Structures are given as C-alpha cells and as structure tokens.
CSV table of C-alpha atoms and ligand atoms in Angstrom, one decimal:
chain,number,residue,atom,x,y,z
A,271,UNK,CA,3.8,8.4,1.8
A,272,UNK,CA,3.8,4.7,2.1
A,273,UNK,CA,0.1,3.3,2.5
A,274,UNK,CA,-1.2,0.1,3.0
A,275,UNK,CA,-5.4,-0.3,2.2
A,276,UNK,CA,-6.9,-2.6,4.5
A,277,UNK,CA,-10.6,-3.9,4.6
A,278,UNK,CA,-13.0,-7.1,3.3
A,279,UNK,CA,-13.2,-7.3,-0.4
A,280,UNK,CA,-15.8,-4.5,-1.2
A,281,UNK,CA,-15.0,-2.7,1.4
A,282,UNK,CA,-13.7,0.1,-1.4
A,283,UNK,CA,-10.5,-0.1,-1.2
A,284,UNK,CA,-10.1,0.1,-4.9
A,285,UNK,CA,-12.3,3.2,-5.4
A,286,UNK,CA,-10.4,5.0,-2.6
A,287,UNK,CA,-7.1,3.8,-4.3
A,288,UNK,CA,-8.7,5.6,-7.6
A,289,UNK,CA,-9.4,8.4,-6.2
A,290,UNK,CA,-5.9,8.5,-4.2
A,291,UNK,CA,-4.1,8.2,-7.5
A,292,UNK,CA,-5.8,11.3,-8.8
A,293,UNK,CA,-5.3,13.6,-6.2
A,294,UNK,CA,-1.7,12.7,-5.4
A,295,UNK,CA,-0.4,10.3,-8.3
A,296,UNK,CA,1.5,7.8,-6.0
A,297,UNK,CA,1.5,4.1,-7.7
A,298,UNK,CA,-1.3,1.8,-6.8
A,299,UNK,CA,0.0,-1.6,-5.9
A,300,UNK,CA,-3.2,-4.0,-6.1
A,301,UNK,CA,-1.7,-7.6,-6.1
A,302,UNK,CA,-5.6,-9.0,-7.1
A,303,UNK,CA,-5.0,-6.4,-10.2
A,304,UNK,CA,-1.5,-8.2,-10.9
A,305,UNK,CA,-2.6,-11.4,-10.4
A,306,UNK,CA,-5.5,-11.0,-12.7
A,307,UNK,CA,-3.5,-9.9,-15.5
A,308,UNK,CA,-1.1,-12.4,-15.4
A,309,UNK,CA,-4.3,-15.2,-15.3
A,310,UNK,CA,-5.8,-13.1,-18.6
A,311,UNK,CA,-2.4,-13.3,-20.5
A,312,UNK,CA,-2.3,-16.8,-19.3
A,313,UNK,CA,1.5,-16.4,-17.6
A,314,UNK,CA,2.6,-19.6,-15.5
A,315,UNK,CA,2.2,-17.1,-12.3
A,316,UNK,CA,-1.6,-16.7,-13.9
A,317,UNK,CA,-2.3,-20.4,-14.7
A,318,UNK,CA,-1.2,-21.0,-10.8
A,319,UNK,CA,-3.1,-18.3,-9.2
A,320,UNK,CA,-6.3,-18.9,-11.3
A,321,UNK,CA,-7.5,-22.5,-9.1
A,322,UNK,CA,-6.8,-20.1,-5.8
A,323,UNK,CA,-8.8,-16.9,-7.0
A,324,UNK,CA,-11.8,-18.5,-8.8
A,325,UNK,CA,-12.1,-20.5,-5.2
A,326,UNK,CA,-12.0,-17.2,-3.4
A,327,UNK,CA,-8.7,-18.8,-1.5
A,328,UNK,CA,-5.4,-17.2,-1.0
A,329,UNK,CA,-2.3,-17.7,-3.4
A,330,UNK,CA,0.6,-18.9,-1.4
A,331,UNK,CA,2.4,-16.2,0.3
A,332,UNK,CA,5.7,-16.6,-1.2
A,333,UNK,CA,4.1,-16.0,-5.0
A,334,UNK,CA,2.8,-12.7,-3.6
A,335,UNK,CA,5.3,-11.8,-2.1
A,336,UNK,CA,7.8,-11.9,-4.3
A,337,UNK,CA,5.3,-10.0,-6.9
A,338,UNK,CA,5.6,-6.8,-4.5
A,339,UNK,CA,8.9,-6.9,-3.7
A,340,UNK,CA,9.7,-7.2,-7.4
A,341,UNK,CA,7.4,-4.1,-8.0
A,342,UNK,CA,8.5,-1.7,-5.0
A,343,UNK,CA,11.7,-2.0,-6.4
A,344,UNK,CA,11.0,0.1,-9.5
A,345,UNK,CA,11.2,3.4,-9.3
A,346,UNK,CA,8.2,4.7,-9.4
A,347,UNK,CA,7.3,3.4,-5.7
A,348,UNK,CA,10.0,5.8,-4.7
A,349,UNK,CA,8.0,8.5,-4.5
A,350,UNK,CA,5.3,6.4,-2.0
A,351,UNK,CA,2.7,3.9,-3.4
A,352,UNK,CA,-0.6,2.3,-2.0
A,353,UNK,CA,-0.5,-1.1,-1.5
A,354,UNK,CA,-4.6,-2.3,-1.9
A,355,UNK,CA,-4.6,-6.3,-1.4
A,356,UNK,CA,-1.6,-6.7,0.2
A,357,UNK,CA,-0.5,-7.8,3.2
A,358,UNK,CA,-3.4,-10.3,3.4
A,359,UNK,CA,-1.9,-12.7,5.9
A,360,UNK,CA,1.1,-11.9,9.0
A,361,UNK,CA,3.8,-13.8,7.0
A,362,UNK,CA,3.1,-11.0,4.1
A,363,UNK,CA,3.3,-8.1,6.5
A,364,UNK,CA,6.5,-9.5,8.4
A,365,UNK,CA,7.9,-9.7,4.9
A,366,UNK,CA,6.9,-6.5,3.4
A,367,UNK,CA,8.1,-4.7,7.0
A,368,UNK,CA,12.0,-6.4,6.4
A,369,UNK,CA,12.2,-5.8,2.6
A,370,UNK,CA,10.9,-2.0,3.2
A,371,UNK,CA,13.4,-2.0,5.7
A,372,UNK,CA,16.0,-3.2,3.7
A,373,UNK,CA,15.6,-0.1,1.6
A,374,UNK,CA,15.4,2.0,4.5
A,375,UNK,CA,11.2,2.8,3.8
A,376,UNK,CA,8.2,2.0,6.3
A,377,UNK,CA,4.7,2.0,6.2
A,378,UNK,CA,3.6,5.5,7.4
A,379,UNK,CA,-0.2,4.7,7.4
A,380,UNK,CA,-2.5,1.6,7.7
A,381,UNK,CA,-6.2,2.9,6.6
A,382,UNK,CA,-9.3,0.4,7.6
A,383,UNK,CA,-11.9,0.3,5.6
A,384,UNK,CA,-14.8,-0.9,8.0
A,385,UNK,CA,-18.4,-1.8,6.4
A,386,UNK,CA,-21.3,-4.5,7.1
A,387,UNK,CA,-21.4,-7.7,6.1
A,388,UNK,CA,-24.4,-7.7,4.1
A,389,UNK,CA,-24.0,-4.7,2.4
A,390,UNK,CA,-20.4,-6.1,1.1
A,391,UNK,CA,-22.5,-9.2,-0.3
A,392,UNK,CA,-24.4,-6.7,-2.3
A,393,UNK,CA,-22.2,-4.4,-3.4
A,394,UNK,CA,-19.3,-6.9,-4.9
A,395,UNK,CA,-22.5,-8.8,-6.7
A,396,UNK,CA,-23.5,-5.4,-8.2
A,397,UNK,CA,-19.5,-4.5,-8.7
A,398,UNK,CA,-18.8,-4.3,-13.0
A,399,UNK,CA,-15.8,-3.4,-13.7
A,400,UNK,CA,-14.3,-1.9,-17.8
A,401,UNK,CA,-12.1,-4.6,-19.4
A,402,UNK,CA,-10.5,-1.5,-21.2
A,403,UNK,CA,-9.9,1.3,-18.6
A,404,UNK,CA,-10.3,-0.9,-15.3
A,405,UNK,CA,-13.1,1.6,-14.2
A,406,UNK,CA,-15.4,0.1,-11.2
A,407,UNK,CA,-19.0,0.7,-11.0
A,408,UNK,CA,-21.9,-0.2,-9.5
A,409,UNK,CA,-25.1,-1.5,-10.8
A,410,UNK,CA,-26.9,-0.5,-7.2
A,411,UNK,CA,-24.9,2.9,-6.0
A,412,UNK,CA,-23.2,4.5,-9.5
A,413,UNK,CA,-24.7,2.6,-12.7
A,414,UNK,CA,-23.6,3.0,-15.7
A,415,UNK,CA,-25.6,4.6,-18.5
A,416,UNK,CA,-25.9,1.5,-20.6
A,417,UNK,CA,-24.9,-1.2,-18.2
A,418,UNK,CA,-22.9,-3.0,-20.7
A,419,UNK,CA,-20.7,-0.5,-21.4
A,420,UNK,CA,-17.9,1.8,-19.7
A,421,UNK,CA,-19.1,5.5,-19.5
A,422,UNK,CA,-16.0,6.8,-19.7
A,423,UNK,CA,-14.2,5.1,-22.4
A,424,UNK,CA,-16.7,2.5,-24.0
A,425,UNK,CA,-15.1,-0.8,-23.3
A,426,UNK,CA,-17.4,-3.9,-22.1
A,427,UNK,CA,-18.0,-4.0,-18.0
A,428,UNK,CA,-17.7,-7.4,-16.8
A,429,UNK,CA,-18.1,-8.8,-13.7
A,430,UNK,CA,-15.4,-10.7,-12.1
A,431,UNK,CA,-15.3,-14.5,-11.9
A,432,UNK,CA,-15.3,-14.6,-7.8
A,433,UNK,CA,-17.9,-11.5,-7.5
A,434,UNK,CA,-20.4,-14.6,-7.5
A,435,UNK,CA,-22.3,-14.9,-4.3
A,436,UNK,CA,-21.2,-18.3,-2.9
A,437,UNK,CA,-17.2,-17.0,-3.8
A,438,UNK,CA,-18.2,-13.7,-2.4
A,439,UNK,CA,-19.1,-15.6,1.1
A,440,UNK,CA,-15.8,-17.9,1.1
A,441,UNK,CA,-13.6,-15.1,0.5
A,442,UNK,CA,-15.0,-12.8,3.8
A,443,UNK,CA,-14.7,-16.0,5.6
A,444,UNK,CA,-10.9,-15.8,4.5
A,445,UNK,CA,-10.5,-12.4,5.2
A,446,UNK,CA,-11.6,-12.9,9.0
A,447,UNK,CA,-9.2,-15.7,9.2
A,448,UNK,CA,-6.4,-14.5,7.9
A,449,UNK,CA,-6.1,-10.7,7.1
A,450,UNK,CA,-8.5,-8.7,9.5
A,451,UNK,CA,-6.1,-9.8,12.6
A,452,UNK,CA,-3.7,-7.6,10.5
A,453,UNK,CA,-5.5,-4.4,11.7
A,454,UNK,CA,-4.1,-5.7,15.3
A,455,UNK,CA,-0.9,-6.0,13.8
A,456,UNK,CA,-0.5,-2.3,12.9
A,457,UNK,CA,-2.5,-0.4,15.8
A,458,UNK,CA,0.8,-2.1,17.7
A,459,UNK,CA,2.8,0.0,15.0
A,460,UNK,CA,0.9,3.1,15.5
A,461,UNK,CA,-0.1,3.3,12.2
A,462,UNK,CA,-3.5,2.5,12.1
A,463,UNK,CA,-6.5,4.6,11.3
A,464,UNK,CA,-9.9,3.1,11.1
A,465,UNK,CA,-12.4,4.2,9.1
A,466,UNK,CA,-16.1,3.5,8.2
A,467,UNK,CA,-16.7,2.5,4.3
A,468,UNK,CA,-20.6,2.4,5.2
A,469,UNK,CA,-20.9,6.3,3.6
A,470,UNK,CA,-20.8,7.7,0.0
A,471,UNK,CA,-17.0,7.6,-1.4
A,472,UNK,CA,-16.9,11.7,-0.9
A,473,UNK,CA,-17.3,11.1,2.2
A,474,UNK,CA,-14.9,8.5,3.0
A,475,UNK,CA,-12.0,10.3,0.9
A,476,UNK,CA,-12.3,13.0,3.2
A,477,UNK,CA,-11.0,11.0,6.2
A,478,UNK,CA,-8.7,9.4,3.8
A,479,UNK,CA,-7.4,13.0,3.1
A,480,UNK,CA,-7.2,14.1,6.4
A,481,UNK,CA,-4.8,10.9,6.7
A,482,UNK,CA,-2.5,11.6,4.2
A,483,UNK,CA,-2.3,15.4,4.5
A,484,UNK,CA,-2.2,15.2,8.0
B,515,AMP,P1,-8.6,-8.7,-4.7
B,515,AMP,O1,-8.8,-8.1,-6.0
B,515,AMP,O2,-7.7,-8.0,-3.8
B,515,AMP,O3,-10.0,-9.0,-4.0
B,515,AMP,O4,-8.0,-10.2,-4.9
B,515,AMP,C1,-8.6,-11.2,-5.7
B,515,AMP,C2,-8.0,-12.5,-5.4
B,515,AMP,O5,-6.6,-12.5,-5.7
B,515,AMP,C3,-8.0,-12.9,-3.9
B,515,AMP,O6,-9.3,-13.5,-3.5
B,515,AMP,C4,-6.9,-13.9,-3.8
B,515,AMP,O7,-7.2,-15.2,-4.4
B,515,AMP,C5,-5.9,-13.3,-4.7
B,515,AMP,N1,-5.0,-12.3,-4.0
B,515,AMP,C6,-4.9,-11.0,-4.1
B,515,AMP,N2,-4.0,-10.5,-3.3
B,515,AMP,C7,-3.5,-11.5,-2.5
B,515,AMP,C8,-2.6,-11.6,-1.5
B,515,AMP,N3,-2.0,-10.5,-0.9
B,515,AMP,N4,-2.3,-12.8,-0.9
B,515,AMP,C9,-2.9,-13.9,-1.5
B,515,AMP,N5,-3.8,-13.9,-2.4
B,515,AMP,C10,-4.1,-12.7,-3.0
C-alpha cells in the first residue's frame, strides 16, 4: 500500500510511521529524516537545506523532489512505502502523482493527522529524539528513564535544532500556508481519511489499521 502521512509537525506522524513499519515493514520515506542526515554528514544537499530547516522554511521543491523520486525508485518501495513529510506543497504532490504514474503506482491512502495548536507547541518542545536508533520520546507524554539517554539502546536524546519555540511557531505558520490545503487536494482524489492525533498513539494506530487493512 502506497501512503502518504499528512499533518502539522507534531502532529505524530513519525510515531505512527514507527509503529506502521513494525506491523507491516513497508519503507518509511521521511524527507525531514533525509534531509537531516545529509545536513549531519555535511553533503552539499545538507549545507543547502540547513539555512531553510534551522528557519523552519521549506527547501525548494525541486531539491525534495528529486530526493523521493530518487528513493521510490529502489526497490524496496516496491512493496509500498509511507511517505511522512512529503508532499508539503501542490507542486510536490503534482510531481509525486506523474512520477508514481510513470511507474504505473498511486497513492492508495492520504491519512490526516488532526491535533490542536497548543498542544503541538508542547509536544515538539518536549520531543527528544536518540542520535543512535532515531527513537522519539517525549519528556511530557512517554519520558525516558534517564532523560539523557535512549531506553532502548543507550545513545544521547537530543532535541532538534527547530523543536525551539519561536521555529516551532514559524513552521505551523508554514504548514497552513502551504501543506494543509493538500488535505483538499486528496479528499478530490478520494483518498483521504482524517483522523484525530489528540488521543494516545494506541488509539490512533487503530484508525490507522483500520485504513490500511481495510
Ligand atoms: P520534518 O522532519 O518533516 O518536520 O522536516 C523538517 C524540516 O525539513 C522542515 O521544516 C523543512 O525545512 C524540511 N523539509 C522536510 N520535508 C520537506 C518537504 N517535503 N519540502 C520542503 N522542505 C522539507
């Protein structure tokens, strides 16, 4: 199954792609995950995105979307994938409809991830995340023991450069601009499902499971 996550930063799209890996192993396509990488090991595609992400702005759409064609042509994504991330803007989803076209796939489900304002603010300041494993917690809703330090592996939780407050505000500003008309743009593909994220991840995996297995 092809999936696109859609949803405000925070809204848990990452956990629900964590969770959606376990139970069905499909690839999880995060293009924020991609693009951080490439800014820790410094890559010219990192040193570009970096000004964009710190400022809680958008890298252009052509850098992104040539990142996801690139990676839904290996063949892992065969098999389905989840994109989380991405499309962020029209021009990325008209883009990702005609190369998915081209190799004769679709998007069989776009899942909104729906939850408040202010409880996004809090949750993406609280959000740690391992450096090691790339495990996500939260200091507020599932703390680690030591909250230094991954549970399940050890490695140093770190918070992410634009998880500050003032970033946190500019990047919801973006996503109303420019990504949430998106959930109009696939309820007109009748392939939208909408879903509140204001309920304990168990909760909201069930819907999610109801989605995928139908
Ligand atoms: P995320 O981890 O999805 O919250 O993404 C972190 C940051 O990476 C965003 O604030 C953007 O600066 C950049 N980014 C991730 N995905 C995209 C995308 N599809 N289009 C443009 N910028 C993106």
């Amino acid at each position: 199954m092809n999936i696109v996550l859609l949803g405000a930063p925070g809204a848990g799209k990452g956990t629900q792609a964590e969770k959606m890996i376990e139970e069905w192993g499909i690839p999880h396509i995060s293009t924020g995950d991609i693009l951080r990488s490439s800014v820790q090991e410094g890559t010219p595609l990192g040193l570009q995105a970096k000004e964009y992400m710190d400022a809680g702005e958008l890298v252009p759409d052509l850098v992104v979307i040539g990142l996801v064609k690139s990676r839904l042509g290996e063949p892992d994504a065969d098999k389905g994938f989840i994109l989380d991330g991405f499309p962020r803007t029209e021009a990325q989803a008209e883009a990702l409809d005609e190369a998915l076209a081209e190799m004769e796939k679709r998007i069989d489900a776009a899942i909104s991830i729906d939850v408040d304002r202010d409880v996004i603010v809090e949750r993406l300041t609280a959000r740690r995340t391992c450096r090691d494993c790339g495990k996500i917690y939260s200091l507020i809703n599932d703390p680690p023991a030591d909250p230094a330090k991954c549970d399940e592996c050890g490695g140093e939780l770190h918070q992410r450069d634009d998880d500050t407050e003032a970033t946190v505000r500019n990047r919801l500003e973006v996503y109303d601009r420019s990504t949430a008309p998106l959930v109009d743009y696939y309820r007109s593909k009748g392939v939208l499902h909408v879903l509140s994220g204001d309920r304990p991840v168990d909760a909201v995996f069930d819907d999610v499971r109801r989605i995928v297995e139908g």
